[in-house]
Short mmCIF file of C-alpha atoms in Angstrom, two decimals:
data_model
loop_
_atom_site.label_atom_id
_atom_site.label_comp_id
_atom_site.label_asym_id
_atom_site.label_seq_id
_atom_site.Cartn_x
_atom_site.Cartn_y
_atom_site.Cartn_z
CA UNK A 1136 35.36 -28.82 17.95
CA UNK A 1137 37.47 -27.15 20.51
CA UNK A 1138 41.26 -27.06 20.69
CA UNK A 1139 43.85 -25.74 23.14
CA UNK A 1140 46.79 -23.65 21.89
CA UNK A 1141 48.88 -26.77 21.87
CA UNK A 1142 46.42 -28.56 19.52
CA UNK A 1143 44.84 -30.83 22.07
CA UNK A 1144 41.25 -31.58 21.37
CA UNK A 1145 38.81 -30.84 24.25
CA UNK A 1146 35.81 -33.20 24.99
CA UNK A 1147 32.52 -31.21 25.56
CA UNK A 1148 29.83 -32.08 27.99
CA UNK A 1149 27.75 -34.59 26.06
CA UNK A 1150 24.86 -34.88 28.52
CA UNK A 1151 24.35 -31.11 28.48
CA UNK A 1152 24.46 -31.13 24.65
CA UNK A 1153 21.87 -33.96 24.42
CA UNK A 1154 19.49 -31.91 26.81
CA UNK A 1155 19.90 -28.74 24.51
CA UNK A 1156 19.49 -30.58 21.38
CA UNK A 1157 16.06 -31.75 22.80
CA UNK A 1158 15.12 -28.24 23.67
CA UNK A 1159 16.25 -26.58 20.38
CA UNK A 1160 15.46 -29.56 18.09
CA UNK A 1161 11.82 -30.18 18.94
CA UNK A 1162 8.45 -28.46 18.82
CA UNK A 1163 7.78 -29.16 22.59
CA UNK A 1164 11.26 -28.03 23.47
CA UNK A 1165 10.97 -24.77 21.61
CA UNK A 1166 7.58 -24.13 23.46
CA UNK A 1167 9.29 -24.64 26.64
CA UNK A 1168 12.06 -22.27 25.52
CA UNK A 1169 9.60 -19.46 25.30
CA UNK A 1170 9.29 -19.51 29.01
CA UNK A 1171 12.84 -20.39 29.87
CA UNK A 1172 14.31 -17.47 27.85
CA UNK A 1173 11.81 -14.87 29.16
CA UNK A 1174 13.61 -12.11 31.23
CA UNK A 1175 10.94 -12.65 33.98
CA UNK A 1176 12.18 -16.27 34.41
CA UNK A 1177 15.78 -15.27 34.63
CA UNK A 1178 14.82 -12.64 37.24
CA UNK A 1179 13.33 -15.32 39.40
CA UNK A 1180 16.32 -17.63 38.86
CA UNK A 1181 18.72 -14.83 39.76
CA UNK A 1182 16.94 -14.24 43.05
CA UNK A 1183 17.36 -17.88 43.90
CA UNK A 1184 21.15 -17.83 42.69
CA UNK A 1185 21.69 -14.86 45.13
CA UNK A 1186 19.97 -16.69 48.05
CA UNK A 1187 21.80 -18.57 50.90
CA UNK A 1188 19.85 -21.77 49.81
CA UNK A 1189 21.71 -21.77 46.47
CA UNK A 1190 25.01 -22.56 48.22
CA UNK A 1191 23.86 -26.27 48.20
CA UNK A 1192 24.68 -26.26 44.45
CA UNK A 1193 28.24 -25.28 44.82
CA UNK A 1194 29.99 -28.52 45.81
CA UNK A 1195 28.14 -30.77 43.10
CA UNK A 1196 28.93 -28.22 40.52
CA UNK A 1197 32.62 -28.26 41.34
CA UNK A 1198 32.68 -31.98 41.41
CA UNK A 1199 30.78 -32.32 38.14
CA UNK A 1200 32.81 -29.66 36.21
CA UNK A 1201 36.23 -30.75 37.67
CA UNK A 1202 37.12 -27.20 38.80
CA UNK A 1203 40.62 -26.77 40.24
CA UNK A 1204 39.65 -24.64 43.35
CA UNK A 1205 43.45 -24.18 44.23
CA UNK A 1206 43.45 -21.52 41.35
CA UNK A 1207 40.70 -19.41 43.06
CA UNK A 1208 40.38 -17.35 46.13
CA UNK A 1209 38.05 -19.67 48.20
CA UNK A 1210 36.09 -18.73 51.25
CA UNK A 1211 32.56 -19.27 52.75
CA UNK A 1212 30.50 -18.16 49.71
CA UNK A 1213 27.19 -16.33 50.54
CA UNK A 1214 25.38 -17.70 47.42
CA UNK A 1215 25.95 -19.57 44.20
CA UNK A 1216 26.44 -16.34 42.32
CA UNK A 1217 29.15 -15.46 44.98
CA UNK A 1218 30.95 -18.54 43.96
CA UNK A 1219 30.28 -18.21 40.20
CA UNK A 1220 31.88 -14.90 40.25
CA UNK A 1221 34.75 -16.04 42.44
CA UNK A 1222 38.14 -14.28 42.03
CA UNK A 1223 40.98 -16.21 40.47
CA UNK A 1224 44.59 -15.79 41.98
CA UNK A 1225 46.44 -13.18 40.04
CA UNK A 1226 49.47 -15.39 39.43
CA UNK A 1227 47.19 -17.81 37.67
CA UNK A 1228 46.18 -15.35 35.12
CA UNK A 1229 49.18 -13.19 34.27
CA UNK A 1230 48.41 -10.25 31.90
CA UNK A 1231 50.70 -9.70 28.91
CA UNK A 1232 51.60 -6.05 29.10
CA UNK A 1233 53.50 -5.69 25.79
CA UNK A 1234 51.95 -2.75 24.35
CA UNK A 1235 51.55 -4.28 20.79
CA UNK A 1236 50.22 -7.49 22.06
CA UNK A 1237 46.53 -8.22 21.78
CA UNK A 1238 45.29 -10.02 24.80
CA UNK A 1239 42.20 -12.04 25.52
CA UNK A 1240 39.74 -10.21 27.81
CA UNK A 1241 38.57 -13.59 29.36
CA UNK A 1242 38.80 -17.34 29.71
CA UNK A 1243 36.81 -18.69 26.77
CA UNK A 1244 36.57 -20.54 23.57
CA UNK A 1245 37.61 -18.11 20.71
CA UNK A 1246 36.80 -17.80 17.04
CA UNK A 1247 37.81 -15.02 14.74
CA UNK A 1248 35.82 -13.84 11.67
CA UNK A 1249 36.76 -11.18 8.99
CA UNK A 1250 34.02 -8.49 8.63
CA UNK A 1251 33.16 -8.23 5.00
CA UNK A 1252 31.80 -5.18 3.08
CA UNK A 1253 28.24 -6.13 3.88
CA UNK A 1254 29.22 -6.56 7.65
CA UNK A 1255 27.85 -10.16 7.84
CA UNK A 1256 29.67 -13.00 9.64
CA UNK A 1257 28.90 -16.63 10.08
CA UNK A 1258 29.08 -18.68 13.13
CA UNK A 1259 28.02 -22.34 13.43
CA UNK A 1260 25.89 -22.10 10.37
CA UNK A 1261 24.01 -18.80 11.25
CA UNK A 1262 24.42 -15.51 9.63
CA UNK A 1263 24.84 -12.31 11.63
CA UNK A 1264 25.00 -8.58 10.87
CA UNK A 1265 27.18 -6.39 13.04
CA UNK A 1266 24.32 -3.74 12.73
CA UNK A 1267 21.88 -6.28 14.31
CA UNK A 1268 24.40 -6.90 17.06
CA UNK A 1269 24.66 -3.20 17.88
CA UNK A 1270 21.37 -1.96 16.48
CA UNK A 1271 23.55 0.94 15.27
CA UNK A 1272 24.35 0.69 11.49
CA UNK A 1273 26.45 3.88 11.59
CA UNK A 1274 28.77 2.44 14.15
CA UNK A 1275 28.81 -1.01 12.62
CA UNK A 1276 29.97 0.33 9.24
CA UNK A 1277 33.15 1.68 10.95
CA UNK A 1278 34.47 -1.77 11.29
CA UNK A 1279 34.11 -3.02 7.76
CA UNK A 1280 37.20 -4.84 6.70
CA UNK A 1281 38.14 -5.52 10.29
CA UNK A 1282 37.84 -8.57 12.58
CA UNK A 1283 35.02 -9.99 14.80
CA UNK A 1284 36.24 -11.98 17.72
CA UNK A 1285 33.68 -14.21 19.59
CA UNK A 1286 34.74 -15.32 22.97
CA UNK A 1287 32.29 -18.13 24.27
CA UNK A 1288 32.31 -18.64 27.93
CA UNK A 1289 30.93 -21.86 29.33
CA UNK A 1290 29.62 -22.24 32.81
CA UNK A 1291 32.93 -23.74 34.23
CA UNK A 1292 35.01 -21.00 32.93
CA UNK A 1293 36.29 -17.95 34.88
CA UNK A 1294 33.52 -15.24 34.50
CA UNK A 1295 35.35 -12.07 35.02
CA UNK A 1296 36.89 -10.10 32.19
CA UNK A 1297 39.39 -7.29 31.78
CA UNK A 1298 40.21 -4.38 29.46
CA UNK A 1299 42.65 -5.28 26.58
CA UNK A 1300 44.63 -2.08 26.56
CA UNK A 1301 45.02 1.42 28.03
CA UNK A 1302 42.47 4.08 26.84
CA UNK A 1303 39.16 5.61 27.58
CA UNK A 1304 35.66 4.45 26.85
CA UNK A 1305 31.98 5.62 26.21
CA UNK A 1306 29.19 4.86 28.49
CA UNK A 1307 27.57 1.32 28.35
CA UNK A 1308 24.60 0.93 26.04
CA UNK A 1309 22.17 -1.86 27.13
CA UNK A 1310 19.99 -3.70 24.49
CA UNK A 1311 17.16 -5.62 26.01
CA UNK A 1312 16.32 -9.22 24.75
CA UNK A 1313 15.84 -12.85 25.33
CA UNK A 1314 18.30 -15.05 27.31
CA UNK A 1315 19.20 -18.10 25.11
CA UNK A 1316 22.05 -20.42 25.84
CA UNK A 1317 25.23 -19.67 23.88
CA UNK A 1318 25.96 -23.36 23.40
CA UNK A 1319 26.69 -24.20 19.68
CA UNK A 1320 23.50 -26.32 19.69
CA UNK A 1321 21.46 -23.11 19.95
CA UNK A 1322 23.60 -21.38 17.44
CA UNK A 1323 22.52 -23.70 14.63
CA UNK A 1324 18.80 -22.71 15.06
CA UNK A 1325 18.83 -19.11 16.46
CA UNK A 1326 20.58 -15.88 15.87
CA UNK A 1327 21.58 -15.67 19.53
CA UNK A 1328 23.73 -12.51 19.17
CA UNK A 1329 20.83 -10.75 17.52
CA UNK A 1330 18.15 -11.77 20.13
CA UNK A 1331 20.00 -12.00 23.50
CA UNK A 1332 20.22 -9.23 26.14
CA UNK A 1333 23.49 -7.52 25.78
CA UNK A 1334 25.65 -4.43 26.69
CA UNK A 1335 28.22 -2.69 24.59
CA UNK A 1336 30.69 0.13 24.84
CA UNK A 1337 33.33 1.71 22.41
CA UNK A 1338 36.81 1.43 23.70
CA UNK A 1339 39.23 4.09 22.48
CA UNK A 1340 42.46 2.10 22.84
CA UNK A 1341 46.08 3.34 22.67
CA UNK A 1342 47.36 0.42 20.45
CA UNK A 1343 44.30 -0.92 18.55
CA UNK A 1344 42.30 2.05 17.58
CA UNK A 1345 38.56 2.14 18.31
CA UNK A 1346 37.18 -1.22 19.60
CA UNK A 1347 33.54 -2.16 20.42
CA UNK A 1348 33.24 -4.72 23.17
CA UNK A 1349 29.79 -6.31 23.61
CA UNK A 1350 28.76 -8.55 26.55
CA UNK A 1351 26.04 -11.01 25.72
CA UNK A 1352 23.82 -12.49 28.33
CA UNK A 1353 22.75 -16.23 28.28
CA UNK A 1354 20.03 -18.59 29.55
CA UNK A 1355 19.08 -18.60 33.25
CA UNK A 1356 20.26 -15.26 34.69
CA UNK A 1357 23.18 -14.29 32.43
CA UNK A 1358 23.43 -11.01 34.11
CA UNK A 1359 26.04 -8.51 33.03
CA UNK A 1360 27.91 -6.43 35.58
CA UNK A 1361 30.04 -3.77 34.17
CA UNK A 1362 32.01 -1.84 36.77
CA UNK A 1363 32.53 1.42 34.95
CA UNK A 1364 30.70 3.97 32.94
CA UNK A 1365 32.41 6.65 30.77
CA UNK A 1366 35.97 7.16 31.61
CA UNK A 1367 39.57 5.83 31.47
CA UNK A 1368 40.92 2.37 31.92
CA UNK A 1369 44.23 0.37 31.96
CA UNK A 1370 45.12 -2.85 30.40
CA UNK A 1371 44.46 -5.85 32.57
CA UNK A 1372 42.13 -3.88 34.81
CA UNK A 1373 38.85 -5.86 35.60
CA UNK A 1374 36.04 -4.45 33.25
CA UNK A 1375 33.24 -6.54 34.66
CA UNK A 1376 31.71 -10.12 35.32
CA UNK A 1377 28.91 -12.21 34.29
CA UNK A 1378 26.66 -13.84 36.88
CA UNK A 1379 25.35 -17.28 36.41
CA UNK A 1380 24.77 -18.66 32.90
CA UNK A 1381 27.47 -19.26 30.14
CA UNK A 1382 27.92 -16.08 28.32
CA UNK A 1383 29.79 -14.45 25.31
CA UNK A 1384 32.07 -11.46 24.61
CA UNK A 1385 32.07 -10.11 21.07
CA UNK A 1386 34.85 -7.69 20.10
CA UNK A 1387 34.90 -5.68 16.85
CA UNK A 1388 38.28 -4.20 15.42
CA UNK A 1389 38.69 -1.77 12.53
CA UNK A 1390 40.50 -2.73 9.28
CA UNK A 1391 44.26 -3.06 9.61
CA UNK A 1392 44.46 -2.65 13.38
CA UNK A 1393 45.02 -6.17 14.56
CA UNK A 1394 46.76 -9.49 13.25
CA UNK A 1395 45.32 -12.38 15.09
CA UNK A 1396 47.67 -15.33 15.98
CA UNK A 1397 48.01 -17.90 13.14
CA UNK A 1398 46.76 -20.91 15.17
CA UNK A 1399 43.57 -18.96 16.02
CA UNK A 1400 43.00 -17.95 12.52
CA UNK A 1401 43.72 -21.48 11.18
CA UNK A 1402 41.32 -23.02 13.75
CA UNK A 1403 38.65 -20.50 13.04
CA UNK A 1404 38.88 -21.17 9.25
CA UNK A 1405 38.12 -24.80 10.11
CA UNK A 1406 35.23 -24.17 12.34
CA UNK A 1407 37.23 -25.03 15.51
CA UNK A 1408 37.00 -22.84 18.65
CA UNK A 1409 40.39 -22.15 20.48
CA UNK A 1410 40.80 -22.16 24.18
CA UNK A 1411 42.24 -18.87 25.44
CA UNK A 1412 42.84 -17.39 28.91
CA UNK A 1413 42.38 -14.03 30.62
CA UNK A 1414 45.34 -11.83 29.80
CA UNK A 1415 47.20 -14.02 27.26
CA UNK A 1416 48.49 -13.00 23.90
CA UNK A 1417 46.05 -13.82 21.04
CA UNK A 1418 47.50 -11.47 18.36
CA UNK A 1419 49.32 -8.23 17.55
CA UNK A 1420 48.71 -4.65 16.58
CA UNK A 1421 49.27 -4.05 12.82
CA UNK A 1422 51.87 -1.52 12.29
#
């Protein structure tokens, strides 16, 4: 289930879920997935999505998804990916600059999980170790007792993301893998965040301590485009974007560094995702 910050229940795309259930819930479907999730297939799909021919997909997608184009900077797009990574008008996503306010890095459906002493968290019935996510046990252990925030982006979400605070960062570490969908249907059967292609960096923030941010790719392209390597950054500055495919951002916070907002904690405890927007307050720094 998905809820807005005001408690309204969001209805998901049932047709899409039926197709995914067939893919992930049958032997034939899982055989097909071996092909669909291969990086080579995503490479070919990416080439098409970068082509002029792919612009034919734009208008049907806008209509089907009910996207409010008045919120975006619209022009004659060169390709579907050009449209998919469209820029939103700044006034439509105001950034909260209060130093102690934790902001969302993106438009998404958010769940929050406490990281236990064994660094294991559970999402939609699947178990995940932070060390599997990062392939770095030493780094993962630093976040024991903290929070793991899962920001799940669907294809109709805004696919650019920002820095949550001022600070400096390490270089980006890329981990190769398959490209599964991040739809909850897939989460019930596969450890997506362990198997998907992903990229992470350590953010040394002014107000929340050291934070790990992981961008996770998804089925059919799901390319991660981070703008910066090692260096400094500012709150609200664009960190990067996802090209075609629903995607996910995972953020790890240390013990006693953040206090997520009560509605998000309550929804997460009940297995409910909360709709959040780029730049909006989702918690506070612990003092």
